Amino acid sequence: MSIDTRLDATPSDIATSAETVGDIKTNVDSAEDDLISARKIIAGDLEGESADAAHRALDDYVTTCEDLVSDLKSYRAALDNLSWALSAIKTDLEGIRSRATEGGLELVGETIIRPTDSCSSSGDSPGGGSSPHPGSSCSGTEVGGGESDEKQQKIILYTTLQTDTDDIR
């Protein structure tokens, strides 16, 4: 099993969306101000049923704009927070890939490939003794153990990076 360190979102796109929502909020807020000005003009200059109906309608529109401005402000904050959090995750995943590369692990794109164990997995170890690796034929005392140590270090690093990636996600 390999470790996928790809982030399926683009924090900068989410930040751009947050800015767009902020721009819309500004425009709705401006429309609300215009409606409030119109309501004041009607209240001060006009009388009668039509003026009352227009005043009530403008009250409803102002309330709708106020609610929309509040919602847009919340949406913008949520998108900003999401962008921030995903940026941090992206940085953490980049760090995991760097550690994998520095540790000699193979990467294909943004995927860390599980290192192969140099020992076969035939069951019992030679000589009938028990293996330090259940299910494998490694005795831990092979000739040229430096290569085995290096592979074991890669397996340990891989396992650590897998845990770190799981914690990030």
Tab-separated table of N, CA and C in Angstrom:
chain	number	residue	atom	x	y	z
A	1	MET	N	0.845	-1.179	0.000
A	1	MET	CA	0.000	0.000	0.000
A	1	MET	C	0.889	1.240	0.000
A	2	SER	N	0.544	2.192	-0.794
A	2	SER	CA	1.326	3.424	-0.878
A	2	SER	C	0.634	4.527	-0.073
A	3	ILE	N	1.353	5.637	0.105
A	3	ILE	CA	0.817	6.779	0.853
A	3	ILE	C	0.519	7.898	-0.142
A	4	ASP	N	-0.748	8.241	-0.243
A	4	ASP	CA	-1.160	9.332	-1.126
A	4	ASP	C	-1.061	10.635	-0.340
A	5	THR	N	-0.177	11.527	-0.776
A	5	THR	CA	-0.004	12.813	-0.084
A	5	THR	C	-0.557	13.972	-0.905
A	6	ARG	N	-1.435	13.642	-1.842
A	6	ARG	CA	-2.022	14.681	-2.693
A	6	ARG	C	-3.186	15.337	-1.963
A	7	LEU	N	-3.296	16.637	-2.099
A	7	LEU	CA	-4.407	17.391	-1.538
A	7	LEU	C	-5.381	17.669	-2.677
A	8	ASP	N	-6.622	17.234	-2.516
A	8	ASP	CA	-7.612	17.348	-3.584
A	8	ASP	C	-8.296	18.710	-3.618
A	9	ALA	N	-7.705	19.692	-3.032
A	9	ALA	CA	-8.260	21.043	-3.031
A	9	ALA	C	-7.125	22.029	-3.263
A	10	THR	N	-7.485	23.177	-3.767
A	10	THR	CA	-6.502	24.225	-4.000
A	10	THR	C	-6.822	25.393	-3.073
A	11	PRO	N	-6.036	25.557	-2.010
A	11	PRO	CA	-6.324	26.622	-1.047
A	11	PRO	C	-6.431	28.005	-1.685
A	12	SER	N	-5.621	28.277	-2.691
A	12	SER	CA	-5.681	29.611	-3.312
A	12	SER	C	-7.012	29.824	-4.044
A	13	ASP	N	-7.582	28.771	-4.620
A	13	ASP	CA	-8.894	28.901	-5.261
A	13	ASP	C	-9.982	29.184	-4.229
A	14	ILE	N	-9.856	28.552	-3.081
A	14	ILE	CA	-10.833	28.780	-2.013
A	14	ILE	C	-10.686	30.199	-1.474
A	15	ALA	N	-9.454	30.687	-1.369
A	15	ALA	CA	-9.229	32.069	-0.925
A	15	ALA	C	-9.820	33.054	-1.930
A	16	THR	N	-9.694	32.752	-3.218
A	16	THR	CA	-10.286	33.601	-4.256
A	16	THR	C	-11.810	33.607	-4.132
A	17	SER	N	-12.377	32.450	-3.851
A	17	SER	CA	-13.831	32.378	-3.652
A	17	SER	C	-14.251	33.218	-2.449
A	18	ALA	N	-13.455	33.180	-1.402
A	18	ALA	CA	-13.758	33.988	-0.214
A	18	ALA	C	-13.746	35.477	-0.565
A	19	GLU	N	-12.776	35.886	-1.373
A	19	GLU	CA	-12.714	37.291	-1.798
A	19	GLU	C	-13.940	37.660	-2.632
A	20	THR	N	-14.359	36.759	-3.499
A	20	THR	CA	-15.539	37.008	-4.328
A	20	THR	C	-16.783	37.157	-3.457
A	21	VAL	N	-16.931	36.303	-2.468
A	21	VAL	CA	-18.058	36.413	-1.545
A	21	VAL	C	-17.984	37.747	-0.808
A	22	GLY	N	-16.782	38.163	-0.430
A	22	GLY	CA	-16.609	39.464	0.220
A	22	GLY	C	-17.030	40.610	-0.686
A	23	ASP	N	-16.701	40.504	-1.970
A	23	ASP	CA	-17.115	41.537	-2.936
A	23	ASP	C	-18.637	41.582	-3.066
A	24	ILE	N	-19.262	40.420	-3.104
A	24	ILE	CA	-20.723	40.365	-3.189
A	24	ILE	C	-21.345	40.979	-1.939
A	25	LYS	N	-20.769	40.675	-0.776
A	25	LYS	CA	-21.254	41.243	0.485
A	25	LYS	C	-21.195	42.769	0.437
A	26	THR	N	-20.092	43.299	-0.082
A	26	THR	CA	-19.940	44.755	-0.190
A	26	THR	C	-21.028	45.344	-1.092
A	27	ASN	N	-21.310	44.673	-2.205
A	27	ASN	CA	-22.339	45.172	-3.129
A	27	ASN	C	-23.732	45.112	-2.506
A	28	VAL	N	-24.031	44.029	-1.798
A	28	VAL	CA	-25.339	43.913	-1.140
A	28	VAL	C	-25.446	44.968	-0.040
A	29	ASP	N	-24.368	45.205	0.677
A	29	ASP	CA	-24.360	46.227	1.727
A	29	ASP	C	-24.627	47.608	1.128
A	30	SER	N	-24.045	47.860	-0.025
A	30	SER	CA	-24.272	49.139	-0.715
A	30	SER	C	-25.735	49.260	-1.166
A	31	ALA	N	-26.291	48.157	-1.673
A	31	ALA	CA	-27.704	48.165	-2.083
A	31	ALA	C	-28.599	48.421	-0.867
A	32	GLU	N	-28.232	47.840	0.270
A	32	GLU	CA	-28.988	48.071	1.499
A	32	GLU	C	-28.976	49.558	1.863
A	33	ASP	N	-27.810	50.189	1.752
A	33	ASP	CA	-27.714	51.628	2.035
A	33	ASP	C	-28.609	52.435	1.096
A	34	ASP	N	-28.633	52.049	-0.169
A	34	ASP	CA	-29.489	52.747	-1.138
A	34	ASP	C	-30.973	52.570	-0.795
A	35	LEU	N	-31.351	51.365	-0.369
A	35	LEU	CA	-32.742	51.129	0.024
A	35	LEU	C	-33.123	51.943	1.255
A	36	ILE	N	-32.188	52.043	2.202
A	36	ILE	CA	-32.448	52.845	3.407
A	36	ILE	C	-32.638	54.316	3.024
A	37	SER	N	-31.821	54.815	2.091
A	37	SER	CA	-31.965	56.205	1.625
A	37	SER	C	-33.315	56.411	0.945
A	38	ALA	N	-33.703	55.449	0.117
A	38	ALA	CA	-35.000	55.564	-0.572
A	38	ALA	C	-36.145	55.538	0.441
A	39	ARG	N	-36.025	54.706	1.444
A	39	ARG	CA	-37.062	54.615	2.487
A	39	ARG	C	-37.197	55.953	3.223
A	40	LYS	N	-36.064	56.607	3.489
A	40	LYS	CA	-36.100	57.905	4.168
A	40	LYS	C	-36.780	58.967	3.300
A	41	ILE	N	-36.493	58.925	2.008
A	41	ILE	CA	-37.115	59.893	1.090
A	41	ILE	C	-38.620	59.694	1.070
A	42	ILE	N	-39.037	58.441	0.960
A	42	ILE	CA	-40.475	58.149	0.922
A	42	ILE	C	-41.138	58.579	2.231
A	43	ALA	N	-40.493	58.277	3.346
A	43	ALA	CA	-41.079	58.623	4.645
A	43	ALA	C	-41.190	60.130	4.826
A	44	GLY	N	-40.263	60.886	4.263
A	44	GLY	CA	-40.258	62.335	4.469
A	44	GLY	C	-41.052	63.105	3.440
A	45	ASP	N	-41.171	62.595	2.220
A	45	ASP	CA	-41.758	63.385	1.142
A	45	ASP	C	-43.120	62.900	0.662
A	46	LEU	N	-43.481	61.662	0.927
A	46	LEU	CA	-44.717	61.120	0.355
A	46	LEU	C	-45.696	60.713	1.442
A	47	GLU	N	-46.982	60.734	1.067
A	47	GLU	CA	-48.042	60.336	1.978
A	47	GLU	C	-49.024	59.454	1.230
A	48	GLY	N	-49.843	58.739	1.992
A	48	GLY	CA	-50.909	57.957	1.388
A	48	GLY	C	-50.605	56.466	1.394
A	49	GLU	N	-51.558	55.715	0.822
A	49	GLU	CA	-51.452	54.261	0.818
A	49	GLU	C	-50.261	53.769	0.005
A	50	SER	N	-50.017	54.373	-1.130
A	50	SER	CA	-48.883	53.960	-1.968
A	50	SER	C	-47.567	54.182	-1.245
A	51	ALA	N	-47.459	55.305	-0.557
A	51	ALA	CA	-46.239	55.600	0.195
A	51	ALA	C	-46.062	54.597	1.324
A	52	ASP	N	-47.176	54.271	2.016
A	52	ASP	CA	-47.098	53.278	3.094
A	52	ASP	C	-46.686	51.913	2.552
A	53	ALA	N	-47.268	51.518	1.419
A	53	ALA	CA	-46.932	50.223	0.811
A	53	ALA	C	-45.469	50.201	0.373
A	54	ALA	N	-44.998	51.277	-0.205
A	54	ALA	CA	-43.595	51.359	-0.633
A	54	ALA	C	-42.672	51.304	0.585
A	55	HIS	N	-43.045	51.968	1.655
A	55	HIS	CA	-42.244	51.973	2.880
A	55	HIS	C	-42.143	50.566	3.461
A	56	ARG	N	-43.310	49.846	3.509
A	56	ARG	CA	-43.304	48.471	4.019
A	56	ARG	C	-42.433	47.567	3.133
A	57	ALA	N	-42.561	47.731	1.824
A	57	ALA	CA	-41.761	46.909	0.901
A	57	ALA	C	-40.269	47.185	1.098
A	58	LEU	N	-39.917	48.460	1.236
A	58	LEU	CA	-38.509	48.805	1.448
A	58	LEU	C	-38.011	48.262	2.784
A	59	ASP	N	-38.865	48.263	3.809
A	59	ASP	CA	-38.481	47.661	5.093
A	59	ASP	C	-38.123	46.184	4.895
A	60	ASP	N	-38.973	45.476	4.131
A	60	ASP	CA	-38.718	44.057	3.876
A	60	ASP	C	-37.409	43.860	3.106
A	61	TYR	N	-37.179	44.704	2.102
A	61	TYR	CA	-35.950	44.586	1.296
A	61	TYR	C	-34.698	44.875	2.139
A	62	VAL	N	-34.811	45.871	3.017
A	62	VAL	CA	-33.676	46.219	3.885
A	62	VAL	C	-33.379	45.041	4.817
A	63	THR	N	-34.414	44.464	5.388
A	63	THR	CA	-34.230	43.311	6.283
A	63	THR	C	-33.597	42.142	5.526
A	64	THR	N	-34.074	41.902	4.316
A	64	THR	CA	-33.505	40.828	3.497
A	64	THR	C	-32.022	41.089	3.216
A	65	CYS	N	-31.688	42.335	2.885
A	65	CYS	CA	-30.290	42.684	2.636
A	65	CYS	C	-29.450	42.515	3.895
A	66	GLU	N	-29.977	42.940	5.045
A	66	GLU	CA	-29.239	42.789	6.305
A	66	GLU	C	-28.941	41.312	6.583
A	67	ASP	N	-29.957	40.467	6.373
A	67	ASP	CA	-29.757	39.026	6.586
A	67	ASP	C	-28.728	38.466	5.612
A	68	LEU	N	-28.822	38.881	4.368
A	68	LEU	CA	-27.891	38.405	3.347
A	68	LEU	C	-26.465	38.863	3.643
A	69	VAL	N	-26.292	40.089	4.067
A	69	VAL	CA	-24.962	40.601	4.417
A	69	VAL	C	-24.380	39.781	5.573
A	70	SER	N	-25.201	39.491	6.552
A	70	SER	CA	-24.738	38.684	7.689
A	70	SER	C	-24.330	37.280	7.234
A	71	ASP	N	-25.152	36.665	6.391
A	71	ASP	CA	-24.825	35.323	5.879
A	71	ASP	C	-23.548	35.353	5.050
A	72	LEU	N	-23.423	36.342	4.168
A	72	LEU	CA	-22.229	36.431	3.328
A	72	LEU	C	-20.972	36.636	4.164
A	73	LYS	N	-21.092	37.398	5.236
A	73	LYS	CA	-19.951	37.601	6.139
A	73	LYS	C	-19.539	36.253	6.757
A	74	SER	N	-20.516	35.461	7.160
A	74	SER	CA	-20.229	34.131	7.724
A	74	SER	C	-19.608	33.210	6.683
A	75	TYR	N	-20.141	33.236	5.464
A	75	TYR	CA	-19.598	32.391	4.393
A	75	TYR	C	-18.152	32.759	4.100
A	76	ARG	N	-17.891	34.050	4.062
A	76	ARG	CA	-16.524	34.490	3.786
A	76	ARG	C	-15.572	34.000	4.874
A	77	ALA	N	-15.996	34.133	6.123
A	77	ALA	CA	-15.153	33.680	7.238
A	77	ALA	C	-14.913	32.169	7.149
A	78	ALA	N	-15.955	31.419	6.810
A	78	ALA	CA	-15.808	29.964	6.694
A	78	ALA	C	-14.841	29.602	5.572
A	79	LEU	N	-14.955	30.274	4.437
A	79	LEU	CA	-14.044	30.004	3.325
A	79	LEU	C	-12.608	30.417	3.657
A	80	ASP	N	-12.453	31.549	4.328
A	80	ASP	CA	-11.109	31.971	4.754
A	80	ASP	C	-10.489	30.938	5.698
A	81	ASN	N	-11.291	30.463	6.656
A	81	ASN	CA	-10.792	29.460	7.602
A	81	ASN	C	-10.432	28.156	6.896
A	82	LEU	N	-11.264	27.743	5.952
A	82	LEU	CA	-10.989	26.526	5.188
A	82	LEU	C	-9.706	26.679	4.377
A	83	SER	N	-9.546	27.807	3.735
A	83	SER	CA	-8.343	28.061	2.947
A	83	SER	C	-7.097	28.004	3.822
A	84	TRP	N	-7.168	28.626	4.985
A	84	TRP	CA	-6.045	28.628	5.931
A	84	TRP	C	-5.699	27.202	6.343
A	85	ALA	N	-6.735	26.444	6.744
A	85	ALA	CA	-6.513	25.071	7.219
A	85	ALA	C	-5.931	24.197	6.114
A	86	LEU	N	-6.462	24.327	4.905
A	86	LEU	CA	-5.954	23.517	3.796
A	86	LEU	C	-4.534	23.924	3.409
A	87	SER	N	-4.202	25.185	3.544
A	87	SER	CA	-2.827	25.627	3.285
A	87	SER	C	-1.861	24.961	4.257
A	88	ALA	N	-2.268	24.885	5.512
A	88	ALA	CA	-1.427	24.228	6.518
A	88	ALA	C	-1.274	22.738	6.209
A	89	ILE	N	-2.364	22.099	5.803
A	89	ILE	CA	-2.308	20.673	5.445
A	89	ILE	C	-1.408	20.478	4.228
A	90	LYS	N	-1.541	21.341	3.250
A	90	LYS	CA	-0.701	21.250	2.046
A	90	LYS	C	0.780	21.338	2.419
A	91	THR	N	1.111	22.280	3.292
A	91	THR	CA	2.499	22.433	3.748
A	91	THR	C	2.974	21.189	4.489
A	92	ASP	N	2.115	20.647	5.343
A	92	ASP	CA	2.476	19.425	6.082
A	92	ASP	C	2.710	18.252	5.132
A	93	LEU	N	1.863	18.115	4.125
A	93	LEU	CA	2.026	17.019	3.160
A	93	LEU	C	3.298	17.204	2.324
A	94	GLU	N	3.624	18.443	1.992
A	94	GLU	CA	4.885	18.708	1.285
A	94	GLU	C	6.068	18.302	2.157
A	95	GLY	N	5.975	18.561	3.455
A	95	GLY	CA	7.027	18.172	4.386
A	95	GLY	C	7.174	16.657	4.466
A	96	ILE	N	6.079	15.959	4.429
A	96	ILE	CA	6.135	14.492	4.449
A	96	ILE	C	6.816	13.969	3.190
A	97	ARG	N	6.487	14.550	2.049
A	97	ARG	CA	7.150	14.129	0.803
A	97	ARG	C	8.646	14.422	0.858
A	98	SER	N	9.023	15.559	1.425
A	98	SER	CA	10.447	15.899	1.556
A	98	SER	C	11.165	14.899	2.450
A	99	ARG	N	10.537	14.553	3.567
A	99	ARG	CA	11.144	13.567	4.469
A	99	ARG	C	11.292	12.213	3.775
A	100	ALA	N	10.311	11.858	2.966
A	100	ALA	CA	10.381	10.586	2.239
A	100	ALA	C	11.551	10.602	1.264
A	101	THR	N	11.689	11.674	0.519
A	101	THR	CA	12.777	11.794	-0.444
A	101	THR	C	14.127	11.767	0.265
A	102	GLU	N	14.240	12.537	1.328
A	102	GLU	CA	15.496	12.578	2.089
A	102	GLU	C	15.838	11.206	2.672
A	103	GLY	N	14.818	10.417	2.993
A	103	GLY	CA	15.042	9.102	3.573
A	103	GLY	C	15.229	8.004	2.535
A	104	GLY	N	15.241	8.393	1.257
A	104	GLY	CA	15.494	7.424	0.201
A	104	GLY	C	14.278	6.651	-0.268
A	105	LEU	N	13.086	7.086	0.118
A	105	LEU	CA	11.876	6.407	-0.348
A	105	LEU	C	11.531	6.879	-1.753
A	106	GLU	N	10.870	6.021	-2.496
A	106	GLU	CA	10.499	6.333	-3.879
A	106	GLU	C	9.166	7.073	-3.897
A	107	LEU	N	9.120	8.126	-4.700
A	107	LEU	CA	7.883	8.869	-4.903
A	107	LEU	C	7.488	8.787	-6.363
A	108	VAL	N	6.211	8.609	-6.597
A	108	VAL	CA	5.650	8.683	-7.940
A	108	VAL	C	4.599	9.782	-7.865
A	109	GLY	N	4.933	10.923	-8.445
A	109	GLY	CA	4.056	12.080	-8.299
A	109	GLY	C	4.042	12.506	-6.839
A	110	GLU	N	2.867	12.469	-6.234
A	110	GLU	CA	2.719	12.842	-4.829
A	110	GLU	C	2.446	11.612	-3.961
A	111	THR	N	2.764	10.436	-4.497
A	111	THR	CA	2.523	9.182	-3.790
A	111	THR	C	3.847	8.564	-3.359
A	112	ILE	N	3.931	8.213	-2.091
A	112	ILE	CA	5.127	7.555	-1.555
A	112	ILE	C	4.917	6.047	-1.698
A	113	ILE	N	5.852	5.408	-2.366
A	113	ILE	CA	5.755	3.969	-2.616
A	113	ILE	C	6.306	3.206	-1.414
A	114	ARG	N	5.570	2.194	-0.993
A	114	ARG	CA	5.999	1.371	0.140
A	114	ARG	C	7.277	0.631	-0.248
A	115	PRO	N	8.310	0.696	0.600
A	115	PRO	CA	9.550	-0.020	0.294
A	115	PRO	C	9.308	-1.526	0.401
A	116	THR	N	9.999	-2.271	-0.445
A	116	THR	CA	9.842	-3.720	-0.398
A	116	THR	C	10.771	-4.282	0.651
A	117	ASP	N	10.285	-5.291	1.324
A	117	ASP	CA	11.088	-5.990	2.327
A	117	ASP	C	11.990	-6.950	1.579
A	118	SER	N	13.284	-6.946	1.875
A	118	SER	CA	14.232	-7.795	1.154
A	118	SER	C	14.076	-9.250	1.554
A	119	CYS	N	13.336	-9.494	2.613
A	119	CYS	CA	13.158	-10.856	3.077
A	119	CYS	C	11.936	-11.462	2.414
A	120	SER	N	11.975	-12.745	2.155
A	120	SER	CA	10.804	-13.392	1.567
A	120	SER	C	9.793	-13.644	2.667
A	121	SER	N	8.567	-13.856	2.295
A	121	SER	CA	7.529	-14.091	3.294
A	121	SER	C	7.022	-15.514	3.152
A	122	SER	N	7.915	-16.495	3.352
A	122	SER	CA	7.559	-17.890	3.175
A	122	SER	C	7.109	-18.561	4.451
A	123	GLY	N	7.139	-17.885	5.546
A	123	GLY	CA	6.644	-18.488	6.773
A	123	GLY	C	7.739	-18.645	7.798
A	124	ASP	N	8.348	-19.830	7.906
A	124	ASP	CA	9.356	-20.114	8.926
A	124	ASP	C	10.716	-19.643	8.477
A	125	SER	N	11.565	-19.324	9.431
A	125	SER	CA	12.914	-18.930	9.096
A	125	SER	C	13.774	-20.171	8.920
A	126	PRO	N	14.881	-20.009	8.202
A	126	PRO	CA	15.748	-21.153	7.973
A	126	PRO	C	16.247	-21.713	9.302
A	127	GLY	N	16.375	-23.020	9.358
A	127	GLY	CA	16.895	-23.648	10.563
A	127	GLY	C	15.816	-23.906	11.589
A	128	GLY	N	14.576	-23.616	11.285
A	128	GLY	CA	13.476	-23.925	12.171
A	128	GLY	C	13.266	-22.939	13.301
A	129	GLY	N	14.136	-21.933	13.463
A	129	GLY	CA	13.975	-20.952	14.539
A	129	GLY	C	12.890	-19.949	14.198
A	130	SER	N	12.520	-19.137	15.158
A	130	SER	CA	11.493	-18.137	14.867
A	130	SER	C	12.152	-16.880	14.319
A	131	SER	N	11.462	-16.251	13.393
A	131	SER	CA	11.963	-15.051	12.742
A	131	SER	C	11.604	-13.830	13.569
A	132	PRO	N	12.454	-12.789	13.543
A	132	PRO	CA	12.075	-11.553	14.222
A	132	PRO	C	10.933	-10.856	13.500
A	133	HIS	N	10.651	-11.260	12.271
A	133	HIS	CA	9.563	-10.695	11.473
A	133	HIS	C	8.569	-11.807	11.208
A	134	PRO	N	7.455	-11.876	11.932
A	134	PRO	CA	6.497	-12.953	11.737
A	134	PRO	C	6.099	-13.057	10.275
A	135	GLY	N	6.054	-14.282	9.783
A	135	GLY	CA	5.644	-14.516	8.396
A	135	GLY	C	6.746	-14.282	7.401
A	136	SER	N	7.973	-13.988	7.816
A	136	SER	CA	9.054	-13.772	6.871
A	136	SER	C	10.207	-14.689	7.200
A	137	SER	N	11.145	-14.778	6.265
A	137	SER	CA	12.296	-15.653	6.485
A	137	SER	C	13.536	-14.866	6.846
A	138	CYS	N	13.379	-13.685	7.384
A	138	CYS	CA	14.528	-12.875	7.791
A	138	CYS	C	14.998	-13.318	9.157
A	139	SER	N	16.282	-13.546	9.294
A	139	SER	CA	16.809	-13.892	10.612
A	139	SER	C	17.416	-12.687	11.291
A	140	GLY	N	17.607	-11.632	10.527
A	140	GLY	CA	18.209	-10.435	11.094
A	140	GLY	C	19.717	-10.523	11.131
A	141	THR	N	20.292	-11.642	10.670
A	141	THR	CA	21.751	-11.802	10.716
A	141	THR	C	22.286	-12.161	9.351
A	142	GLU	N	21.649	-11.658	8.294
A	142	GLU	CA	22.123	-11.964	6.948
A	142	GLU	C	23.504	-11.389	6.731
A	143	VAL	N	24.237	-12.021	5.832
A	143	VAL	CA	25.530	-11.479	5.423
A	143	VAL	C	25.229	-10.192	4.673
A	144	GLY	N	26.025	-9.174	4.895
A	144	GLY	CA	25.766	-7.887	4.234
A	144	GLY	C	24.590	-7.196	4.888
A	145	GLY	N	24.487	-7.277	6.183
A	145	GLY	CA	23.358	-6.728	6.917
A	145	GLY	C	23.174	-5.238	6.754
A	146	GLY	N	24.147	-4.511	6.207
A	146	GLY	CA	24.007	-3.072	5.995
A	146	GLY	C	22.849	-2.760	5.073
A	147	GLU	N	22.705	-3.567	4.031
A	147	GLU	CA	21.592	-3.362	3.103
A	147	GLU	C	20.271	-3.634	3.812
A	148	SER	N	20.264	-4.685	4.633
A	148	SER	CA	19.052	-5.018	5.374
A	148	SER	C	18.708	-3.905	6.364
A	149	ASP	N	19.726	-3.359	7.029
A	149	ASP	CA	19.497	-2.256	7.955
A	149	ASP	C	18.924	-1.046	7.232
A	150	GLU	N	19.459	-0.767	6.052
A	150	GLU	CA	18.968	0.362	5.266
A	150	GLU	C	17.505	0.141	4.886
A	151	LYS	N	17.180	-1.071	4.468
A	151	LYS	CA	15.789	-1.361	4.095
A	151	LYS	C	14.879	-1.272	5.314
A	152	GLN	N	15.348	-1.739	6.447
A	152	GLN	CA	14.550	-1.649	7.664
A	152	GLN	C	14.331	-0.186	8.057
A	153	GLN	N	15.348	0.643	7.892
A	153	GLN	CA	15.206	2.075	8.187
A	153	GLN	C	14.158	2.704	7.261
A	154	LYS	N	14.160	2.290	5.999
A	154	LYS	CA	13.162	2.809	5.059
A	154	LYS	C	11.762	2.359	5.456
A	155	ILE	N	11.634	1.118	5.894
A	155	ILE	CA	10.327	0.611	6.324
A	155	ILE	C	9.853	1.371	7.567
A	156	ILE	N	10.772	1.620	8.476
A	156	ILE	CA	10.421	2.384	9.680
A	156	ILE	C	10.002	3.804	9.303
A	157	LEU	N	10.763	4.436	8.423
A	157	LEU	CA	10.416	5.789	7.965
A	157	LEU	C	9.054	5.778	7.284
A	158	TYR	N	8.839	4.807	6.419
A	158	TYR	CA	7.566	4.697	5.696
A	158	TYR	C	6.404	4.597	6.691
A	159	THR	N	6.549	3.737	7.690
A	159	THR	CA	5.501	3.546	8.695
A	159	THR	C	5.251	4.843	9.464
A	160	THR	N	6.309	5.538	9.803
A	160	THR	CA	6.179	6.813	10.510
A	160	THR	C	5.450	7.837	9.640
A	161	LEU	N	5.836	7.907	8.374
A	161	LEU	CA	5.196	8.862	7.464
A	161	LEU	C	3.730	8.506	7.226
A	162	GLN	N	3.433	7.225	7.196
A	162	GLN	CA	2.048	6.799	7.029
A	162	GLN	C	1.209	7.262	8.225
A	163	THR	N	1.750	7.096	9.420
A	163	THR	CA	1.059	7.551	10.627
A	163	THR	C	0.891	9.073	10.613
A	164	ASP	N	1.955	9.777	10.244
A	164	ASP	CA	1.894	11.243	10.185
A	164	ASP	C	0.844	11.704	9.181
A	165	THR	N	0.785	11.045	8.028
A	165	THR	CA	-0.203	11.407	6.997
A	165	THR	C	-1.611	11.131	7.496
A	166	ASP	N	-1.807	10.002	8.152
A	166	ASP	CA	-3.128	9.691	8.712
A	166	ASP	C	-3.531	10.737	9.732
A	167	ASP	N	-2.577	11.202	10.548
A	167	ASP	CA	-2.878	12.225	11.544
A	167	ASP	C	-3.258	13.549	10.906
A	168	ILE	N	-2.636	13.877	9.790
A	168	ILE	CA	-2.943	15.123	9.080
A	168	ILE	C	-4.349	15.076	8.505
A	169	ARG	N	-4.696	13.965	7.933
A	169	ARG	CA	-5.991	13.832	7.274
A	169	ARG	C	-7.070	13.634	8.308
